[in-house]
Each structure stands twice: as structure tokens, then as C-alpha cells.
PDB file of C-alpha atoms and ligand atoms in Angstrom:
ATOM      1  CA  UNK A  24      22.376  29.291  31.058  1.00 69.00           C
ATOM      2  CA  UNK A  25      19.171  27.432  30.118  1.00 72.00           C
ATOM      3  CA  UNK A  26      16.700  29.702  28.297  1.00 78.00           C
ATOM      4  CA  UNK A  27      12.896  29.511  28.043  1.00 75.00           C
ATOM      5  CA  UNK A  28      13.347  28.315  24.445  1.00 80.00           C
ATOM      6  CA  UNK A  29      15.678  25.500  25.563  1.00 80.00           C
ATOM      7  CA  UNK A  30      13.073  24.336  28.098  1.00 76.00           C
ATOM      8  CA  UNK A  31      10.281  24.448  25.521  1.00 77.00           C
ATOM      9  CA  UNK A  32      12.454  22.502  23.054  1.00 78.00           C
ATOM     10  CA  UNK A  33      13.204  19.810  25.692  1.00 76.00           C
ATOM     11  CA  UNK A  34       9.478  19.473  26.418  1.00 78.00           C
ATOM     12  CA  UNK A  35       8.732  19.109  22.705  1.00 76.00           C
ATOM     13  CA  UNK A  36      11.422  16.417  22.293  1.00 77.00           C
ATOM     14  CA  UNK A  37       9.987  14.466  25.269  1.00 76.00           C
ATOM     15  CA  UNK A  38       6.454  14.620  23.803  1.00 76.00           C
ATOM     16  CA  UNK A  39       7.696  13.388  20.400  1.00 77.00           C
ATOM     17  CA  UNK A  40       9.645  10.536  22.075  1.00 80.00           C
ATOM     18  CA  UNK A  41       6.540   9.519  24.031  1.00 81.00           C
ATOM     19  CA  UNK A  42       4.328   9.568  20.917  1.00 83.00           C
ATOM     20  CA  UNK A  43       6.852   7.421  19.016  1.00 85.00           C
ATOM     21  CA  UNK A  44       7.250   4.902  21.845  1.00 91.00           C
ATOM     22  CA  UNK A  45       3.450   4.534  22.204  1.00 92.00           C
ATOM     23  CA  UNK A  46       3.291   4.040  18.416  1.00 94.00           C
ATOM     24  CA  UNK A  47       6.076   1.421  18.514  1.00 95.00           C
ATOM     25  CA  UNK A  48       4.150  -0.604  21.134  1.00 96.00           C
ATOM     26  CA  UNK A  49       0.941  -0.387  19.107  1.00 96.00           C
ATOM     27  CA  UNK A  50       2.818  -1.428  15.946  1.00 97.00           C
ATOM     28  CA  UNK A  51       4.111  -4.555  17.716  1.00 97.00           C
ATOM     29  CA  UNK A  52       0.535  -5.407  18.741  1.00 98.00           C
ATOM     30  CA  UNK A  53      -0.548  -5.011  15.108  1.00 98.00           C
ATOM     31  CA  UNK A  54       2.320  -7.246  13.965  1.00 98.00           C
ATOM     32  CA  UNK A  55       1.298  -9.990  16.417  1.00 97.00           C
ATOM     33  CA  UNK A  56      -2.358  -9.717  15.391  1.00 98.00           C
ATOM     34  CA  UNK A  57      -1.535  -9.958  11.665  1.00 98.00           C
ATOM     35  CA  UNK A  58       0.886 -12.862  12.225  1.00 96.00           C
ATOM     36  CA  UNK A  59      -1.761 -14.793  14.188  1.00 96.00           C
ATOM     37  CA  UNK A  60      -4.158 -14.385  11.254  1.00 96.00           C
ATOM     38  CA  UNK A  61      -1.481 -15.337   8.719  1.00 96.00           C
ATOM     39  CA  UNK A  62      -1.628 -11.926   7.025  1.00 98.00           C
ATOM     40  CA  UNK A  63       1.490 -10.517   5.330  1.00 98.00           C
ATOM     41  CA  UNK A  64       1.540  -6.716   5.543  1.00 98.00           C
ATOM     42  CA  UNK A  65       3.318  -4.438   3.069  1.00 98.00           C
ATOM     43  CA  UNK A  66       3.607  -0.710   3.836  1.00 98.00           C
ATOM     44  CA  UNK A  67       4.106   1.399   0.691  1.00 98.00           C
ATOM     45  CA  UNK A  68       5.517   4.903   1.138  1.00 98.00           C
ATOM     46  CA  UNK A  69       6.570   7.756  -1.148  1.00 98.00           C
ATOM     47  CA  UNK A  70       6.163  11.456  -1.899  1.00 98.00           C
ATOM     48  CA  UNK A  71       2.760  12.545  -3.210  1.00 97.00           C
ATOM     49  CA  UNK A  72       2.356  11.479  -6.828  1.00 98.00           C
ATOM     50  CA  UNK A  73       5.314   9.054  -7.150  1.00 98.00           C
ATOM     51  CA  UNK A  74       2.979   6.311  -8.297  1.00 98.00           C
ATOM     52  CA  UNK A  75       1.874   4.353  -5.205  1.00 98.00           C
ATOM     53  CA  UNK A  76      -1.717   3.884  -6.359  1.00 98.00           C
ATOM     54  CA  UNK A  77      -0.675   3.241  -9.975  1.00 98.00           C
ATOM     55  CA  UNK A  78       1.803   0.558  -8.823  1.00 98.00           C
ATOM     56  CA  UNK A  79      -0.775  -1.036  -6.537  1.00 98.00           C
ATOM     57  CA  UNK A  80      -3.363  -1.132  -9.317  1.00 98.00           C
ATOM     58  CA  UNK A  81      -0.882  -3.031 -11.524  1.00 98.00           C
ATOM     59  CA  UNK A  82       0.108  -5.271  -8.613  1.00 98.00           C
ATOM     60  CA  UNK A  83      -3.445  -6.238  -7.644  1.00 98.00           C
ATOM     61  CA  UNK A  84      -4.367  -6.921 -11.290  1.00 97.00           C
ATOM     62  CA  UNK A  85      -1.503  -9.423 -11.455  1.00 97.00           C
ATOM     63  CA  UNK A  86      -1.725 -11.202  -8.093  1.00 97.00           C
ATOM     64  CA  UNK A  87      -5.477 -11.438  -7.530  1.00 96.00           C
ATOM     65  CA  UNK A  88      -7.488 -13.638  -7.085  1.00 91.00           C
ATOM     66  CA  UNK A  89      -4.623 -16.118  -6.534  1.00 95.00           C
ATOM     67  CA  UNK A  90      -3.468 -14.051  -3.527  1.00 97.00           C
ATOM     68  CA  UNK A  91      -6.338 -12.643  -1.473  1.00 98.00           C
ATOM     69  CA  UNK A  92      -5.406  -9.013  -0.957  1.00 98.00           C
ATOM     70  CA  UNK A  93      -6.927  -6.030   0.853  1.00 98.00           C
ATOM     71  CA  UNK A  94      -5.773  -2.422   1.018  1.00 98.00           C
ATOM     72  CA  UNK A  95      -5.756   0.365   3.603  1.00 98.00           C
ATOM     73  CA  UNK A  96      -5.153   3.667   1.853  1.00 97.00           C
ATOM     74  CA  UNK A  97      -4.346   6.915   3.620  1.00 94.00           C
ATOM     75  CA  UNK A  98      -4.853  10.430   2.297  1.00 91.00           C
ATOM     76  CA  UNK A  99      -5.547  13.729   3.995  1.00 89.00           C
ATOM     77  CA  UNK A 100      -8.869  13.880   2.122  1.00 91.00           C
ATOM     78  CA  UNK A 101     -10.899  12.368  -0.761  1.00 90.00           C
ATOM     79  CA  UNK A 102     -11.650   8.760  -1.687  1.00 94.00           C
ATOM     80  CA  UNK A 103      -9.900   9.038  -5.091  1.00 94.00           C
ATOM     81  CA  UNK A 104      -7.346   6.311  -4.450  1.00 96.00           C
ATOM     82  CA  UNK A 105      -9.847   3.949  -2.809  1.00 96.00           C
ATOM     83  CA  UNK A 106     -12.095   4.360  -5.861  1.00 96.00           C
ATOM     84  CA  UNK A 107      -9.190   3.539  -8.206  1.00 96.00           C
ATOM     85  CA  UNK A 108      -8.087   0.507  -6.190  1.00 97.00           C
ATOM     86  CA  UNK A 109     -11.610  -0.876  -5.622  1.00 96.00           C
ATOM     87  CA  UNK A 110     -11.882  -1.476  -9.388  1.00 96.00           C
ATOM     88  CA  UNK A 111      -9.429  -4.380  -8.933  1.00 96.00           C
ATOM     89  CA  UNK A 112     -11.975  -6.164  -6.697  1.00 96.00           C
ATOM     90  CA  UNK A 113      -9.822  -5.902  -3.556  1.00 97.00           C
ATOM     91  CA  UNK A 114     -11.538  -4.721  -0.365  1.00 97.00           C
ATOM     92  CA  UNK A 115     -10.266  -1.191   0.278  1.00 97.00           C
ATOM     93  CA  UNK A 116     -10.504   0.892   3.452  1.00 97.00           C
ATOM     94  CA  UNK A 117      -9.882   4.605   2.919  1.00 96.00           C
ATOM     95  CA  UNK A 118      -8.550   6.564   5.886  1.00 94.00           C
ATOM     96  CA  UNK A 119      -8.871  10.363   5.638  1.00 92.00           C
ATOM     97  CA  UNK A 120      -6.508  11.889   8.144  1.00 89.00           C
ATOM     98  CA  UNK A 121      -8.289  15.279   8.089  1.00 86.00           C
ATOM     99  CA  UNK A 122     -10.729  13.585  10.479  1.00 81.00           C
ATOM    100  CA  UNK A 123      -7.982  13.622  13.127  1.00 74.00           C
ATOM    101  CA  UNK A 124      -5.897  16.722  12.567  1.00 79.00           C
ATOM    102  CA  UNK A 125      -4.658  16.079   9.013  1.00 83.00           C
ATOM    103  CA  UNK A 126      -1.848  13.709  10.021  1.00 87.00           C
ATOM    104  CA  UNK A 127       0.767  13.260   7.281  1.00 93.00           C
ATOM    105  CA  UNK A 128       1.165   9.512   8.026  1.00 93.00           C
ATOM    106  CA  UNK A 129      -0.812   6.452   9.126  1.00 95.00           C
ATOM    107  CA  UNK A 130      -0.030   5.762  12.787  1.00 95.00           C
ATOM    108  CA  UNK A 131      -0.225   2.227  14.194  1.00 96.00           C
ATOM    109  CA  UNK A 132      -3.473   2.914  16.108  1.00 95.00           C
ATOM    110  CA  UNK A 133      -5.081   4.106  12.858  1.00 95.00           C
ATOM    111  CA  UNK A 134      -4.032   0.878  11.123  1.00 97.00           C
ATOM    112  CA  UNK A 135      -5.494  -1.106  14.046  1.00 97.00           C
ATOM    113  CA  UNK A 136      -8.903   0.593  13.608  1.00 96.00           C
ATOM    114  CA  UNK A 137      -8.837   0.346   9.806  1.00 97.00           C
ATOM    115  CA  UNK A 138      -7.972  -3.371  10.025  1.00 98.00           C
ATOM    116  CA  UNK A 139     -11.193  -3.919  12.020  1.00 98.00           C
ATOM    117  CA  UNK A 140     -13.015  -3.163   8.745  1.00 97.00           C
ATOM    118  CA  UNK A 141     -11.217  -5.998   6.930  1.00 98.00           C
ATOM    119  CA  UNK A 142     -11.965  -9.727   7.096  1.00 98.00           C
ATOM    120  CA  UNK A 143      -8.440 -10.710   8.126  1.00 98.00           C
ATOM    121  CA  UNK A 144      -9.300 -14.424   8.159  1.00 97.00           C
ATOM    122  CA  UNK A 145      -9.995 -14.141   4.408  1.00 97.00           C
ATOM    123  CA  UNK A 146      -6.898 -12.024   3.689  1.00 98.00           C
ATOM    124  CA  UNK A 147      -3.370 -13.200   2.849  1.00 97.00           C
ATOM    125  CA  UNK A 148      -1.877  -9.846   1.870  1.00 98.00           C
ATOM    126  CA  UNK A 149      -2.700  -6.476   3.418  1.00 98.00           C
ATOM    127  CA  UNK A 150      -1.215  -3.514   1.590  1.00 98.00           C
ATOM    128  CA  UNK A 151      -0.992  -0.124   3.269  1.00 98.00           C
ATOM    129  CA  UNK A 152      -0.736   2.846   0.898  1.00 98.00           C
ATOM    130  CA  UNK A 153       0.627   5.415   3.318  1.00 98.00           C
ATOM    131  CA  UNK A 154       0.032   9.167   3.071  1.00 96.00           C
ATOM    132  CA  UNK A 155       2.283  10.777   0.433  1.00 97.00           C
ATOM    133  CA  UNK A 156       5.191  12.192   2.461  1.00 96.00           C
ATOM    134  CA  UNK A 157       8.888  11.337   2.816  1.00 97.00           C
ATOM    135  CA  UNK A 158       9.212  12.320   6.494  1.00 97.00           C
ATOM    136  CA  UNK A 159       6.523  11.181   8.986  1.00 95.00           C
ATOM    137  CA  UNK A 160       5.603   7.757   7.516  1.00 96.00           C
ATOM    138  CA  UNK A 161       9.244   6.699   7.976  1.00 97.00           C
ATOM    139  CA  UNK A 162       9.039   7.524  11.694  1.00 96.00           C
ATOM    140  CA  UNK A 163       5.769   5.729  12.454  1.00 96.00           C
ATOM    141  CA  UNK A 164       5.994   1.921  12.329  1.00 97.00           C
ATOM    142  CA  UNK A 165       2.652   0.481  11.186  1.00 98.00           C
ATOM    143  CA  UNK A 166       3.269  -3.145  12.177  1.00 98.00           C
ATOM    144  CA  UNK A 167       4.091  -4.176   8.600  1.00 98.00           C
ATOM    145  CA  UNK A 168       6.294  -7.148   7.640  1.00 98.00           C
ATOM    146  CA  UNK A 169       8.047  -5.174   4.895  1.00 98.00           C
ATOM    147  CA  UNK A 170       8.344  -1.530   3.904  1.00 98.00           C
ATOM    148  CA  UNK A 171       8.496  -0.485   0.266  1.00 98.00           C
ATOM    149  CA  UNK A 172       9.389   2.915  -1.091  1.00 98.00           C
ATOM    150  CA  UNK A 173       8.591   4.346  -4.485  1.00 98.00           C
ATOM    151  CA  UNK A 174      10.786   7.156  -5.799  1.00 98.00           C
ATOM    152  CA  UNK A 175       9.912   8.579  -9.195  1.00 98.00           C
ATOM    153  CA  UNK A 176      12.423   9.960 -11.687  1.00 98.00           C
ATOM    154  CA  UNK A 177      11.029  13.553 -11.694  1.00 98.00           C
ATOM    155  CA  UNK A 178      11.766  13.843  -7.940  1.00 98.00           C
ATOM    156  CA  UNK A 179      15.541  13.763  -8.489  1.00 98.00           C
ATOM    157  CA  UNK A 180      18.458  11.576  -7.373  1.00 98.00           C
ATOM    158  CA  UNK A 181      19.286  13.699  -4.289  1.00 98.00           C
ATOM    159  CA  UNK A 182      16.351  12.488  -2.169  1.00 98.00           C
ATOM    160  CA  UNK A 183      18.387   9.983  -0.073  1.00 98.00           C
ATOM    161  CA  UNK A 184      20.533  12.926   1.036  1.00 98.00           C
ATOM    162  CA  UNK A 185      17.505  14.987   2.066  1.00 98.00           C
ATOM    163  CA  UNK A 186      15.261  12.281   3.552  1.00 98.00           C
ATOM    164  CA  UNK A 187      17.697   9.620   4.833  1.00 98.00           C
ATOM    165  CA  UNK A 188      15.358   7.908   7.321  1.00 98.00           C
ATOM    166  CA  UNK A 189      12.848   6.924   4.634  1.00 98.00           C
ATOM    167  CA  UNK A 190      15.568   5.173   2.627  1.00 98.00           C
ATOM    168  CA  UNK A 191      16.890   3.499   5.795  1.00 98.00           C
ATOM    169  CA  UNK A 192      13.631   1.846   6.891  1.00 98.00           C
ATOM    170  CA  UNK A 193      12.650   0.317   3.528  1.00 98.00           C
ATOM    171  CA  UNK A 194      13.352  -3.215   2.275  1.00 98.00           C
ATOM    172  CA  UNK A 195      12.807  -2.376  -1.383  1.00 98.00           C
ATOM    173  CA  UNK A 196      13.028   0.795  -3.467  1.00 98.00           C
ATOM    174  CA  UNK A 197      11.093   0.993  -6.721  1.00 98.00           C
ATOM    175  CA  UNK A 198      12.450   3.656  -9.041  1.00 98.00           C
ATOM    176  CA  UNK A 199       9.247   4.489 -10.908  1.00 98.00           C
ATOM    177  CA  UNK A 200       8.464   6.533 -14.045  1.00 98.00           C
ATOM    178  CA  UNK A 201      11.618   5.183 -15.686  1.00 98.00           C
ATOM    179  CA  UNK A 202       9.843   6.012 -18.972  1.00 98.00           C
ATOM    180  CA  UNK A 203      10.500   9.716 -18.212  1.00 98.00           C
ATOM    181  CA  UNK A 204      14.273   9.197 -17.947  1.00 97.00           C
ATOM    182  CA  UNK A 205      14.986  11.159 -21.147  1.00 95.00           C
ATOM    183  CA  UNK A 206      13.287  14.294 -19.804  1.00 97.00           C
ATOM    184  CA  UNK A 207      15.006  14.572 -16.416  1.00 97.00           C
ATOM    185  CA  UNK A 208      18.668  14.654 -15.400  1.00 94.00           C
ATOM    186  CA  UNK A 209      18.539  11.684 -13.038  1.00 97.00           C
ATOM    187  CA  UNK A 210      21.770   9.876 -12.205  1.00 98.00           C
ATOM    188  CA  UNK A 211      20.741   6.282 -11.349  1.00 98.00           C
ATOM    189  CA  UNK A 212      24.245   5.087 -10.228  1.00 98.00           C
ATOM    190  CA  UNK A 213      24.548   8.176  -7.946  1.00 98.00           C
ATOM    191  CA  UNK A 214      21.118   7.440  -6.484  1.00 98.00           C
ATOM    192  CA  UNK A 215      22.112   3.810  -5.856  1.00 98.00           C
ATOM    193  CA  UNK A 216      25.370   4.857  -4.160  1.00 98.00           C
ATOM    194  CA  UNK A 217      23.530   7.309  -1.889  1.00 98.00           C
ATOM    195  CA  UNK A 218      20.892   4.730  -0.958  1.00 98.00           C
ATOM    196  CA  UNK A 219      23.421   1.954  -0.247  1.00 98.00           C
ATOM    197  CA  UNK A 220      25.374   4.149   2.189  1.00 98.00           C
ATOM    198  CA  UNK A 221      22.172   4.358   4.257  1.00 98.00           C
ATOM    199  CA  UNK A 222      20.864   0.852   3.659  1.00 98.00           C
ATOM    200  CA  UNK A 223      23.308  -1.670   2.132  1.00 98.00           C
ATOM    201  CA  UNK A 224      20.759  -4.515   1.999  1.00 97.00           C
ATOM    202  CA  UNK A 225      17.953  -2.705   0.173  1.00 98.00           C
ATOM    203  CA  UNK A 226      16.734  -4.104  -3.158  1.00 98.00           C
ATOM    204  CA  UNK A 227      16.474  -1.459  -5.897  1.00 98.00           C
ATOM    205  CA  UNK A 228      14.274  -2.031  -8.956  1.00 98.00           C
ATOM    206  CA  UNK A 229      13.380   0.244 -11.866  1.00 98.00           C
ATOM    207  CA  UNK A 230       9.800   0.318 -13.120  1.00 98.00           C
ATOM    208  CA  UNK A 231       7.197   2.151 -15.120  1.00 98.00           C
ATOM    209  CA  UNK A 232       3.478   1.939 -14.509  1.00 98.00           C
ATOM    210  CA  UNK A 233       3.015   3.548 -17.933  1.00 98.00           C
ATOM    211  CA  UNK A 234       4.882   0.919 -19.982  1.00 98.00           C
ATOM    212  CA  UNK A 235       4.668  -1.973 -17.490  1.00 98.00           C
ATOM    213  CA  UNK A 236       8.485  -2.313 -17.371  1.00 98.00           C
ATOM    214  CA  UNK A 237       9.713  -3.813 -14.096  1.00 98.00           C
ATOM    215  CA  UNK A 238       6.251  -4.618 -12.737  1.00 98.00           C
ATOM    216  CA  UNK A 239       6.790  -8.396 -13.091  1.00 98.00           C
ATOM    217  CA  UNK A 240      10.027  -8.190 -11.064  1.00 98.00           C
ATOM    218  CA  UNK A 241       8.236  -6.205  -8.358  1.00 98.00           C
ATOM    219  CA  UNK A 242       5.330  -8.665  -8.107  1.00 98.00           C
ATOM    220  CA  UNK A 243       7.804 -11.583  -8.136  1.00 98.00           C
ATOM    221  CA  UNK A 244       9.575 -10.009  -5.141  1.00 98.00           C
ATOM    222  CA  UNK A 245       6.236  -9.616  -3.354  1.00 98.00           C
ATOM    223  CA  UNK A 246       5.185 -13.219  -4.064  1.00 98.00           C
ATOM    224  CA  UNK A 247       8.568 -14.448  -2.735  1.00 97.00           C
ATOM    225  CA  UNK A 248       8.219 -12.416   0.445  1.00 98.00           C
ATOM    226  CA  UNK A 249       4.694 -13.732   1.087  1.00 97.00           C
ATOM    227  CA  UNK A 250       5.868 -17.317   0.452  1.00 96.00           C
ATOM    228  CA  UNK A 251       8.879 -16.817   2.713  1.00 93.00           C
ATOM    229  CA  UNK A 252       6.721 -15.412   5.537  1.00 91.00           C
ATOM    230  CA  UNK A 253       4.474 -18.495   5.339  1.00 79.00           C
ATOM    231  CA  UNK A 254       7.475 -20.785   5.836  1.00 75.00           C
ATOM    232  CA  UNK A 255       8.626 -18.929   8.933  1.00 71.00           C
TER     233      UNK A 255
HETATM  234  N1  LIG B 323       4.819   8.648 -16.971  1.00 72.53           N
HETATM  235  C1  LIG B 323       4.477   7.963 -15.894  1.00 72.53           C
HETATM  236  N2  LIG B 323       3.471   8.390 -15.120  1.00 72.53           N
HETATM  237  C2  LIG B 323       3.152   7.673 -14.034  1.00 72.53           C
HETATM  238  C3  LIG B 323       3.816   6.475 -13.678  1.00 72.53           C
HETATM  239  N3  LIG B 323       3.300   6.003 -12.532  1.00 72.53           N
HETATM  240  C4  LIG B 323       2.333   6.866 -12.164  1.00 72.53           C
HETATM  241  N4  LIG B 323       2.227   7.871 -13.072  1.00 72.53           N
HETATM  242  C5  LIG B 323       1.326   9.021 -13.031  1.00 72.53           C
HETATM  243  O1  LIG B 323       1.692   9.825 -11.907  1.00 72.53           O
HETATM  244  C6  LIG B 323       0.538  10.414 -11.321  1.00 72.53           C
HETATM  245  C7  LIG B 323       0.486  10.089  -9.826  1.00 72.53           C
HETATM  246  O2  LIG B 323       0.313   8.690  -9.683  1.00 72.53           O
HETATM  247  P1  LIG B 323      -0.390   8.065  -8.391  1.00 72.53           P
HETATM  248  O3  LIG B 323      -0.384   6.594  -8.558  1.00 72.53           O
HETATM  249  O4  LIG B 323      -1.703   8.730  -8.149  1.00 72.53           O
HETATM  250  O5  LIG B 323       0.627   8.525  -7.282  1.00 72.53           O
HETATM  251  P2  LIG B 323       0.504   8.335  -5.697  1.00 72.53           P
HETATM  252  O6  LIG B 323       1.875   8.125  -5.183  1.00 72.53           O
HETATM  253  O7  LIG B 323      -0.495   7.295  -5.375  1.00 72.53           O
HETATM  254  O8  LIG B 323      -0.022   9.774  -5.267  1.00 72.53           O
HETATM  255  P3  LIG B 323      -0.661  10.202  -3.830  1.00 72.53           P
HETATM  256  O9  LIG B 323      -1.560   9.100  -3.377  1.00 72.53           O
HETATM  257  O10 LIG B 323      -1.397  11.453  -4.151  1.00 72.53           O
HETATM  258  O11 LIG B 323       0.488  10.418  -2.905  1.00 72.53           O
HETATM  259  C8  LIG B 323      -0.665   9.890 -12.101  1.00 72.53           C
HETATM  260  O12 LIG B 323      -1.020  10.837 -13.065  1.00 72.53           O
HETATM  261  C9  LIG B 323      -0.120   8.623 -12.750  1.00 72.53           C
HETATM  262  O13 LIG B 323      -0.773   8.295 -13.956  1.00 72.53           O
HETATM  263  C10 LIG B 323       4.871   6.022 -14.549  1.00 72.53           C
HETATM  264  O14 LIG B 323       5.535   4.999 -14.324  1.00 72.53           O
HETATM  265  N5  LIG B 323       5.151   6.815 -15.610  1.00 72.53           N
HETATM  266 MG1  LIG B 324      -2.172   7.356  -4.171  1.00 72.53          MG
END
């Protein structure tokens, strides 16, 4: 027999499906808009504090001004990350999601509005620093060309088991804070095995924003992807 709870649950599932399908349509519109302007879009996701902003600071220092880059950065509140990234000279748009219910991700319609603040004709690379969270950002397509994930050593090697979707939707995984390896019991081969079950094609790099290890390989990957997108 169907209970009141079953009915409520069905209604909730339908609402979530509708929200995701509206987002998927909006994301496709974003993708077309960015492609028309010749803008390559990279969506960077991770837990809070894994090192998204630190990685992007290092990245922008290395690739600008040769590659004209802009950033959309999402946080529930504050302009801390925008302030840190603006130092690189890149135009930065900060989105505070507490203005619209404290969303734990950047939805495609939010990216559309934020992109209005950027001179897309003068931009080759648009980087999205998503809100720190391993669940919702994986569900909401932004319209990016590539998705990158940063996992830091202190978070542990079991994260692909707990948050499989995030590891499935990313093209590259940067294993950051490798300098802290001696402090934590982190099994890199086990992590790689768990990730490859979900996503056999993903590229996995190790890095440290503290020592600079691995940052050149990461920026080389990014340069290749931008070059490749131009040829297509
Ligand atoms: N030891 C070490 N610390 C790092 C490394 N990368 C980042 N950190 C530190 O980790 C902390 C969080 O880094 P952020 O770059 O702010 O992380 P985030 O992912 O942008 O955080 P949110 O935007 O809040 O989700 C800062 O204190 C950084 O200095 C690293 O490779 N090694
Ligand atoms: Mg940040």
C-alpha cells in the first residue's frame, strides 16, 4: 500500500528531476555561448579547503598574460577568494550563494548571469571555482568544456567510495597537498584503483601548492586542452 511518505518522496524526486533537466538545458546554452565566443571553460570542484584557490593562483601566475583568463568564484559568503585571485590581474566575478538560499553549488543559470560581467570577447579561458562541496557541484552541469577535481591528502583515500559521482564527472583529478603525505595514512594506489573503477579515462596528477610540485604538469594539461579546443 502506498503511504503518505511514499507520495511525498515521489513528489520530491520529480521536483529534483525537473530542476536538473532545466539546469542541463541552461548548461547547453552556456556551452554554445562560450563556444561561439571561443572561450574554453574549466570547472574546478573539491571539498572546502582542498586547495582550489591556491591552485588557481599558481595557475594564473603561470599562464597569464599569454592566455587571457577570467574567473567566476562561488562561495556561500565573503569575497576572500576573489580578493586572492584578483591579485593575479585576472578579472574575477565573485558569486555569493547566500543571496539565493545558500546553494552549495553554482547552477548553470548563475554562471550565465556571472558571465554577463565578463568581457567574453577578450577572454580565452574562463575558470569556474565552484562552491566547496563533493555532492551538488557534481550534479549541476555548468556548461564547462572540462571538469577538474582537487582532492587533498588530508581528506583520505576513501572519498571515491563515498562521493562516486564527483569522481565520475571529472576529466582530471589533482591530488593536492602531496607535501603532507608523511603526516597522513593515504594510500595513493588504492585511491587510483577506486577512481579508475568509476572513471577509467581520468587523468590523475599529484601536486603541492606549497612546494610547487606538479603545478607545471597541471598547467601543461590545461594549455593542451585549450589548444585542442581551438583546433576543433
Ligand atoms: N600544505 C599545503 N597546504 C595547502 C596546499 N594547497 C593549499 N593549501 C592550504 O590549504 C588551505 C585551503 O586552501 P584554499 O586554496 O583556500 O582551498 P579552497 O579549496 O579554495 O577552499 P574553499 O574555497 O574554502 O572551498 C589554505 O590554508 C592553503 O594555504 C598544499 O599543496 N599544501
Ligand atoms: Mg577557494
